[in-house]
mmCIF file of C-alpha atoms in Angstrom:
data_model
loop_
_atom_site.group_PDB
_atom_site.id
_atom_site.type_symbol
_atom_site.label_atom_id
_atom_site.label_comp_id
_atom_site.label_asym_id
_atom_site.label_seq_id
_atom_site.Cartn_x
_atom_site.Cartn_y
_atom_site.Cartn_z
ATOM 1 C CA MET A 1 -122.291 -76.880 -98.182
ATOM 2 C CA GLY A 2 -123.289 -73.851 -96.620
ATOM 3 C CA THR A 3 -123.074 -75.199 -93.030
ATOM 4 C CA ARG A 4 -119.228 -76.326 -93.778
ATOM 5 C CA GLU A 5 -118.274 -73.013 -95.106
ATOM 6 C CA ALA A 6 -120.017 -71.378 -91.839
ATOM 7 C CA LEU A 7 -118.250 -73.543 -89.662
ATOM 8 C CA SER A 8 -114.980 -73.090 -91.302
ATOM 9 C CA SER A 9 -115.221 -69.433 -91.498
ATOM 10 C CA ASN A 10 -115.667 -69.333 -87.871
ATOM 11 C CA GLN A 11 -112.225 -71.031 -87.087
ATOM 12 C CA PRO A 12 -109.328 -68.855 -86.285
ATOM 13 C CA ARG A 13 -107.030 -68.766 -89.379
ATOM 14 C CA LYS A 14 -103.730 -70.148 -88.832
ATOM 15 C CA ASN A 15 -100.683 -67.435 -89.342
ATOM 16 C CA ARG A 16 -99.273 -67.648 -92.422
ATOM 17 C CA PRO A 17 -95.620 -67.973 -92.788
ATOM 18 C CA LEU A 18 -93.456 -64.964 -93.531
ATOM 19 C CA LYS A 19 -92.331 -64.743 -96.809
ATOM 20 C CA ARG A 20 -88.522 -64.858 -96.964
ATOM 21 C CA GLY A 21 -88.301 -61.174 -98.329
ATOM 22 C CA ASP A 22 -90.233 -59.814 -95.499
ATOM 23 C CA ALA A 23 -88.036 -61.158 -92.517
ATOM 24 C CA LEU A 24 -84.818 -59.944 -94.305
ATOM 25 C CA GLY A 25 -86.474 -56.627 -94.427
ATOM 26 C CA ARG A 26 -86.972 -56.136 -90.951
ATOM 27 C CA THR A 27 -83.710 -57.316 -89.881
ATOM 28 C CA GLU A 28 -82.201 -54.904 -92.069
ATOM 29 C CA LYS A 29 -84.412 -52.254 -90.370
ATOM 30 C CA LEU A 30 -83.349 -53.360 -86.920
ATOM 31 C CA ARG A 31 -79.670 -53.302 -88.120
ATOM 32 C CA LYS A 32 -80.030 -49.675 -89.412
ATOM 33 C CA ALA A 33 -81.831 -48.587 -85.988
ATOM 34 C CA SER A 34 -79.556 -50.008 -83.757
ATOM 35 C CA PRO A 35 -76.635 -47.877 -84.393
ATOM 36 C CA ILE A 36 -78.811 -44.803 -83.987
ATOM 37 C CA ARG A 37 -80.324 -46.209 -80.580
ATOM 38 C CA ARG A 38 -76.695 -46.412 -79.182
ATOM 39 C CA VAL A 39 -75.799 -43.030 -80.290
ATOM 40 C CA VAL A 40 -78.890 -41.618 -78.536
ATOM 41 C CA VAL A 41 -78.347 -43.547 -75.326
ATOM 42 C CA GLY A 42 -74.559 -42.856 -75.288
ATOM 43 C CA SER A 43 -75.452 -39.156 -75.824
ATOM 44 C CA LEU A 44 -77.755 -39.189 -72.986
ATOM 45 C CA LEU A 45 -75.324 -41.166 -70.526
ATOM 46 C CA ALA A 46 -72.839 -38.692 -71.422
ATOM 47 C CA GLY A 47 -74.997 -35.815 -70.529
ATOM 48 C CA LEU A 48 -76.003 -37.301 -67.613
ATOM 49 C CA ILE A 49 -72.496 -37.684 -66.358
ATOM 50 C CA VAL A 50 -71.663 -34.228 -67.346
ATOM 51 C CA VAL A 51 -74.252 -32.857 -65.086
ATOM 52 C CA VAL A 52 -73.206 -34.905 -62.341
ATOM 53 C CA MET A 53 -69.651 -33.944 -62.602
ATOM 54 C CA ILE A 54 -70.423 -30.301 -62.662
ATOM 55 C CA GLY A 55 -73.007 -30.776 -59.744
ATOM 56 C CA GLY A 56 -70.255 -32.702 -57.768
ATOM 57 C CA ARG A 57 -67.650 -30.076 -58.414
ATOM 58 C CA THR A 58 -70.224 -27.386 -57.330
ATOM 59 C CA ALA A 59 -70.908 -29.328 -54.180
ATOM 60 C CA ILE A 60 -67.231 -29.761 -53.476
ATOM 61 C CA ARG A 61 -66.636 -26.102 -54.064
ATOM 62 C CA SER A 62 -69.334 -24.935 -51.736
ATOM 63 C CA VAL A 63 -68.049 -27.382 -48.878
ATOM 64 C CA ASN A 64 -64.357 -25.985 -49.323
ATOM 65 C CA GLU A 65 -65.676 -22.550 -49.339
ATOM 66 C CA TRP A 66 -67.871 -23.176 -46.072
ATOM 67 C CA THR A 67 -65.059 -24.880 -44.091
ATOM 68 C CA LYS A 68 -62.026 -22.660 -45.501
ATOM 69 C CA ILE A 69 -59.300 -22.857 -42.537
ATOM 70 C CA GLN A 70 -59.563 -19.428 -40.554
ATOM 71 C CA GLN A 71 -57.913 -20.531 -37.410
ATOM 72 C CA ILE A 72 -54.933 -22.753 -36.538
ATOM 73 C CA THR A 73 -54.775 -23.737 -32.710
ATOM 74 C CA ILE A 74 -51.377 -25.470 -31.840
ATOM 75 C CA VAL A 75 -51.013 -27.010 -28.429
ATOM 76 C CA GLY A 76 -48.081 -29.266 -26.662
ATOM 77 C CA LEU A 77 -45.135 -26.462 -27.545
ATOM 78 C CA GLU A 78 -42.730 -26.243 -25.000
ATOM 79 C CA ARG A 79 -39.225 -25.674 -27.017
ATOM 80 C CA LEU A 80 -40.759 -25.276 -30.527
ATOM 81 C CA SER A 81 -42.394 -21.946 -31.763
ATOM 82 C CA ARG A 82 -45.731 -21.613 -33.513
ATOM 83 C CA GLU A 83 -43.683 -20.408 -36.497
ATOM 84 C CA GLU A 84 -41.600 -23.384 -36.800
ATOM 85 C CA ILE A 85 -45.170 -25.276 -36.995
ATOM 86 C CA THR A 86 -46.871 -23.515 -39.162
ATOM 87 C CA GLU A 87 -43.551 -23.197 -41.600
ATOM 88 C CA LYS A 88 -43.678 -26.849 -41.813
ATOM 89 C CA LEU A 89 -47.406 -27.167 -42.302
ATOM 90 C CA ASN A 90 -47.046 -24.731 -45.435
ATOM 91 C CA LEU A 91 -51.027 -24.712 -45.932
ATOM 92 C CA PRO A 92 -52.180 -22.575 -48.866
ATOM 93 C CA SER A 93 -54.474 -19.782 -48.079
ATOM 94 C CA ASP A 94 -57.395 -21.363 -49.636
ATOM 95 C CA SER A 95 -57.084 -24.490 -47.770
ATOM 96 C CA SER A 96 -60.281 -26.170 -46.461
ATOM 97 C CA LEU A 97 -60.773 -28.995 -43.447
ATOM 98 C CA TRP A 98 -61.499 -31.342 -46.137
ATOM 99 C CA SER A 99 -58.979 -30.514 -48.603
ATOM 100 C CA ILE A 100 -56.099 -31.109 -46.569
ATOM 101 C CA ASP A 101 -54.301 -34.171 -46.439
ATOM 102 C CA MET A 102 -53.752 -35.088 -42.698
ATOM 103 C CA ASP A 103 -51.356 -38.077 -43.368
ATOM 104 C CA HIS A 104 -49.276 -35.859 -45.667
ATOM 105 C CA LEU A 105 -49.278 -32.630 -43.013
ATOM 106 C CA LYS A 106 -48.242 -35.692 -40.075
ATOM 107 C CA GLY A 107 -45.354 -36.709 -42.185
ATOM 108 C CA GLN A 108 -43.955 -33.096 -42.634
ATOM 109 C CA LEU A 109 -44.096 -32.200 -38.902
ATOM 110 C CA GLU A 110 -42.467 -35.459 -37.926
ATOM 111 C CA THR A 111 -39.454 -34.876 -39.875
ATOM 112 C CA HIS A 112 -38.663 -32.360 -37.268
ATOM 113 C CA PRO A 113 -36.209 -33.772 -34.780
ATOM 114 C CA TRP A 114 -37.934 -32.551 -31.650
ATOM 115 C CA ILE A 115 -41.511 -33.718 -32.590
ATOM 116 C CA ARG A 116 -42.239 -37.256 -31.440
ATOM 117 C CA ALA A 117 -46.055 -37.359 -32.464
ATOM 118 C CA VAL A 118 -48.614 -35.249 -34.287
ATOM 119 C CA THR A 119 -52.538 -35.328 -33.964
ATOM 120 C CA PHE A 120 -55.117 -33.043 -35.963
ATOM 121 C CA ASP A 121 -58.740 -32.290 -35.138
ATOM 122 C CA ARG A 122 -61.320 -30.582 -37.390
ATOM 123 C CA VAL A 123 -63.619 -28.225 -35.641
ATOM 124 C CA LEU A 124 -66.438 -26.863 -37.639
ATOM 125 C CA PRO A 125 -66.558 -24.703 -39.548
ATOM 126 C CA HIS A 126 -63.113 -23.042 -39.654
ATOM 127 C CA SER A 127 -60.853 -24.291 -37.014
ATOM 128 C CA LEU A 128 -57.865 -26.640 -37.095
ATOM 129 C CA ILE A 129 -56.205 -28.117 -34.010
ATOM 130 C CA VAL A 130 -52.743 -29.445 -33.971
ATOM 131 C CA GLN A 131 -51.620 -31.483 -30.988
ATOM 132 C CA VAL A 132 -47.660 -31.794 -30.937
ATOM 133 C CA GLU A 133 -45.936 -34.377 -28.604
ATOM 134 C CA GLU A 134 -42.248 -32.994 -28.322
ATOM 135 C CA ARG A 135 -39.486 -35.146 -27.207
ATOM 136 C CA GLN A 136 -38.016 -34.715 -23.973
ATOM 137 C CA PRO A 137 -34.546 -34.630 -23.096
ATOM 138 C CA ALA A 138 -33.377 -37.780 -21.094
ATOM 139 C CA ALA A 139 -29.490 -37.284 -21.442
ATOM 140 C CA LEU A 140 -26.667 -35.304 -22.507
ATOM 141 C CA LEU A 141 -24.588 -36.512 -25.043
ATOM 142 C CA ARG A 142 -21.049 -34.903 -25.324
ATOM 143 C CA ALA A 143 -19.847 -35.241 -29.210
ATOM 144 C CA SER A 144 -16.256 -33.623 -29.816
ATOM 145 C CA LYS A 145 -16.752 -30.113 -28.991
ATOM 146 C CA THR A 146 -20.756 -29.985 -28.955
ATOM 147 C CA THR A 147 -22.998 -31.250 -26.526
ATOM 148 C CA TYR A 148 -26.743 -32.337 -27.457
ATOM 149 C CA PHE A 149 -29.933 -33.827 -25.882
ATOM 150 C CA LEU A 150 -30.997 -37.046 -26.461
ATOM 151 C CA ASP A 151 -34.186 -38.582 -25.731
ATOM 152 C CA GLU A 152 -35.237 -41.770 -24.135
ATOM 153 C CA GLU A 153 -35.512 -43.466 -27.471
ATOM 154 C CA GLY A 154 -31.928 -42.414 -28.429
ATOM 155 C CA HIS A 155 -32.705 -39.586 -30.671
ATOM 156 C CA LEU A 156 -30.376 -36.900 -31.142
ATOM 157 C CA LEU A 157 -31.945 -33.342 -30.467
ATOM 158 C CA PRO A 158 -30.178 -30.440 -32.198
ATOM 159 C CA GLY A 159 -29.825 -27.377 -30.594
ATOM 160 C CA GLU A 160 -28.298 -25.373 -27.555
ATOM 161 C CA THR A 161 -28.654 -27.472 -24.244
ATOM 162 C CA THR A 162 -29.995 -25.674 -21.005
ATOM 163 C CA LYS A 163 -29.241 -25.819 -17.401
ATOM 164 C CA ALA A 164 -31.951 -28.149 -17.116
ATOM 165 C CA GLY A 165 -29.342 -30.303 -18.528
ATOM 166 C CA GLU A 166 -27.074 -30.459 -15.820
ATOM 167 C CA ALA A 167 -28.832 -33.076 -13.994
ATOM 168 C CA LEU A 168 -29.054 -35.709 -16.947
ATOM 169 C CA PRO A 169 -26.747 -38.529 -17.226
ATOM 170 C CA VAL A 170 -23.978 -37.800 -19.702
ATOM 171 C CA LEU A 171 -23.375 -40.093 -22.809
ATOM 172 C CA GLU A 172 -20.076 -40.499 -24.342
ATOM 173 C CA GLY A 173 -18.177 -42.347 -27.253
ATOM 174 C CA MET A 174 -20.342 -41.316 -30.304
ATOM 175 C CA THR A 175 -20.359 -38.483 -32.618
ATOM 176 C CA SER A 176 -23.207 -36.766 -34.399
ATOM 177 C CA LYS A 177 -21.734 -38.068 -37.639
ATOM 178 C CA PHE A 178 -21.914 -41.440 -36.070
ATOM 179 C CA PHE A 179 -25.735 -40.744 -35.149
ATOM 180 C CA SER A 180 -26.338 -39.753 -38.888
ATOM 181 C CA GLN A 181 -24.201 -42.858 -40.657
ATOM 182 C CA HIS A 182 -25.558 -45.429 -38.179
ATOM 183 C CA LYS A 183 -29.076 -44.567 -37.228
ATOM 184 C CA ASP A 184 -30.143 -47.787 -35.635
ATOM 185 C CA GLU A 185 -26.969 -48.911 -34.060
ATOM 186 C CA SER A 186 -26.392 -45.191 -32.519
ATOM 187 C CA HIS A 187 -30.328 -45.071 -31.340
ATOM 188 C CA ARG A 188 -29.744 -48.556 -29.464
ATOM 189 C CA ARG A 189 -26.633 -47.829 -27.863
ATOM 190 C CA ALA A 190 -27.891 -44.563 -26.622
ATOM 191 C CA LYS A 191 -31.137 -46.263 -25.482
ATOM 192 C CA GLN A 192 -29.379 -48.839 -23.648
ATOM 193 C CA GLY A 193 -27.156 -46.182 -21.881
ATOM 194 C CA ILE A 194 -30.139 -44.218 -20.764
ATOM 195 C CA HIS A 195 -31.845 -47.301 -19.539
ATOM 196 C CA LEU A 196 -28.578 -48.511 -17.091
ATOM 197 C CA ALA A 197 -28.231 -44.840 -16.106
ATOM 198 C CA GLU A 198 -31.632 -44.845 -14.630
ATOM 199 C CA LEU A 199 -31.473 -48.181 -13.245
ATOM 200 C CA LEU A 200 -28.003 -47.214 -11.187
ATOM 201 C CA SER A 201 -29.477 -44.154 -10.465
ATOM 202 C CA GLU A 202 -31.899 -45.709 -8.392
ATOM 203 C CA ARG A 203 -29.434 -47.319 -6.198
ATOM 204 C CA PHE A 204 -26.513 -45.274 -5.823
ATOM 205 C CA PRO A 205 -26.054 -41.463 -5.761
ATOM 206 C CA GLY A 206 -24.155 -39.271 -8.253
ATOM 207 C CA ARG A 207 -24.422 -38.297 -11.794
ATOM 208 C CA PRO A 208 -23.677 -41.234 -14.088
ATOM 209 C CA THR A 209 -21.601 -40.895 -17.167
ATOM 210 C CA VAL A 210 -22.039 -43.631 -19.799
ATOM 211 C CA ASN A 211 -19.551 -44.581 -22.169
ATOM 212 C CA VAL A 212 -20.991 -46.190 -25.549
ATOM 213 C CA ALA A 213 -18.226 -46.279 -27.716
ATOM 214 C CA HIS A 214 -18.213 -50.320 -27.788
ATOM 215 C CA ALA A 215 -21.001 -52.114 -29.395
ATOM 216 C CA HIS A 216 -20.995 -54.971 -26.961
ATOM 217 C CA THR A 217 -20.039 -53.211 -23.670
ATOM 218 C CA THR A 218 -21.468 -50.356 -21.782
ATOM 219 C CA ILE A 219 -19.548 -48.967 -19.053
ATOM 220 C CA VAL A 220 -21.311 -46.652 -16.348
ATOM 221 C CA ASP A 221 -19.326 -44.252 -14.053
ATOM 222 C CA LEU A 222 -20.676 -43.009 -10.911
ATOM 223 C CA PRO A 223 -18.350 -41.417 -8.450
ATOM 224 C CA SER A 224 -17.578 -44.010 -6.277
ATOM 225 C CA PHE A 225 -18.163 -46.998 -8.687
ATOM 226 C CA ARG A 226 -17.711 -48.135 -12.267
ATOM 227 C CA PHE A 227 -20.137 -50.710 -13.665
ATOM 228 C CA GLN A 228 -19.157 -52.635 -16.982
ATOM 229 C CA PHE A 229 -22.183 -54.440 -18.718
ATOM 230 C CA GLY A 230 -22.244 -56.916 -21.863
ATOM 231 C CA GLN A 231 -25.088 -57.639 -24.023
ATOM 232 C CA GLU A 232 -27.244 -59.048 -21.575
ATOM 233 C CA ALA A 233 -27.408 -55.956 -19.349
ATOM 234 C CA ASP A 234 -30.822 -56.331 -17.670
ATOM 235 C CA ARG A 235 -29.844 -59.945 -16.528
ATOM 236 C CA GLN A 236 -26.510 -58.996 -15.337
ATOM 237 C CA TRP A 237 -28.043 -56.255 -13.378
ATOM 238 C CA GLU A 238 -30.284 -58.668 -11.661
ATOM 239 C CA ARG A 239 -27.776 -61.164 -10.956
ATOM 240 C CA PHE A 240 -25.772 -58.159 -9.110
ATOM 241 C CA LEU A 241 -28.656 -57.165 -7.188
ATOM 242 C CA VAL A 242 -28.959 -60.620 -5.860
ATOM 243 C CA LEU A 243 -25.182 -60.531 -4.789
ATOM 244 C CA TYR A 244 -25.361 -57.184 -3.590
ATOM 245 C CA PRO A 245 -26.374 -57.403 0.115
ATOM 246 C CA THR A 246 -23.260 -59.516 0.507
ATOM 247 C CA VAL A 247 -20.854 -57.398 -1.071
ATOM 248 C CA LYS A 248 -22.528 -54.171 0.137
ATOM 249 C CA ASP A 249 -20.021 -53.168 2.665
ATOM 250 C CA THR A 250 -17.162 -53.718 0.258
ATOM 251 C CA ILE A 251 -18.244 -51.763 -2.438
ATOM 252 C CA GLU A 252 -19.103 -48.864 -0.601
ATOM 253 C CA ARG A 253 -15.983 -48.737 1.763
ATOM 254 C CA LYS A 254 -13.522 -48.290 -1.197
ATOM 255 C CA SER A 255 -13.916 -47.219 -5.138
ATOM 256 C CA GLN A 256 -14.757 -50.353 -6.925
ATOM 257 C CA GLU A 257 -15.062 -51.455 -10.578
ATOM 258 C CA VAL A 258 -17.997 -53.883 -11.041
ATOM 259 C CA ASP A 259 -17.359 -56.384 -13.917
ATOM 260 C CA LEU A 260 -20.854 -58.179 -15.153
ATOM 261 C CA ARG A 261 -19.947 -59.160 -18.369
ATOM 262 C CA PHE A 262 -19.049 -62.786 -17.684
ATOM 263 C CA SER A 263 -21.764 -65.000 -17.596
ATOM 264 C CA GLN A 264 -22.691 -66.324 -13.842
ATOM 265 C CA LYS A 265 -20.009 -64.010 -12.465
ATOM 266 C CA VAL A 266 -19.779 -60.756 -10.777
ATOM 267 C CA ILE A 267 -16.282 -59.429 -10.638
ATOM 268 C CA LEU A 268 -15.027 -57.009 -8.022
ATOM 269 C CA ARG A 269 -11.639 -55.082 -8.572
ATOM 270 C CA LYS A 270 -10.031 -51.920 -7.548
ATOM 271 C CA ARG A 271 -11.146 -49.068 -9.708
ATOM 272 C CA THR A 272 -8.068 -47.627 -11.322
ATOM 273 C CA LEU A 273 -9.534 -44.340 -13.302
#
């Protein structure tokens, strides 16, 4: 008997099952502890976020102070003045190289009719370089009692025309009001008129005058010739160049009107006006 008791006492005791009351007590303690734990963890996270935000703001403030804009260099100006550009930029006195919105500034400057494109360069620690590409006059527009410059894309350039414009081709048939009310169409007509004036100037002497009053017909007047083009002007001009060697003497001997508006035809007639 003693041996059996000794053997049984050396064997591991089996875990006794928890009583129902004990299990409920532990669950209740965990439930009470969970809200407290959540509050503590939430407070720690909130504190960490505040610290990060304060540190981030301090870092941003330091960077802005270190890169505060003290010098603005503007290059590419011919007609426009530095004052016009800085007025359009309208930068606050505390602007830094990293606080400014380049796209916004670019949009502001490119609303100026004489500005074609703008680029910016940051030069640490305090310099901003503004590269301006101005539109270049390619023709004159005679509109009512006022004459304007036009660039090669057909944009109306306000302001006083200079003596440099005396050698440029002249466009007629559109007003400044037409440009403001029919932007795309006015650009298309002006662009085509300038293009045709350039083509004819390469072949014939004299200053071209181009009538763009009609949507589908462009009339180019030179001292001794008048050309009428339709919608496919480039193709019509190529057709004329093929025929030109055979009619060159006739055209150059007397004032002629060359009508290229009709398909597969080159019509020559005596110029009346």
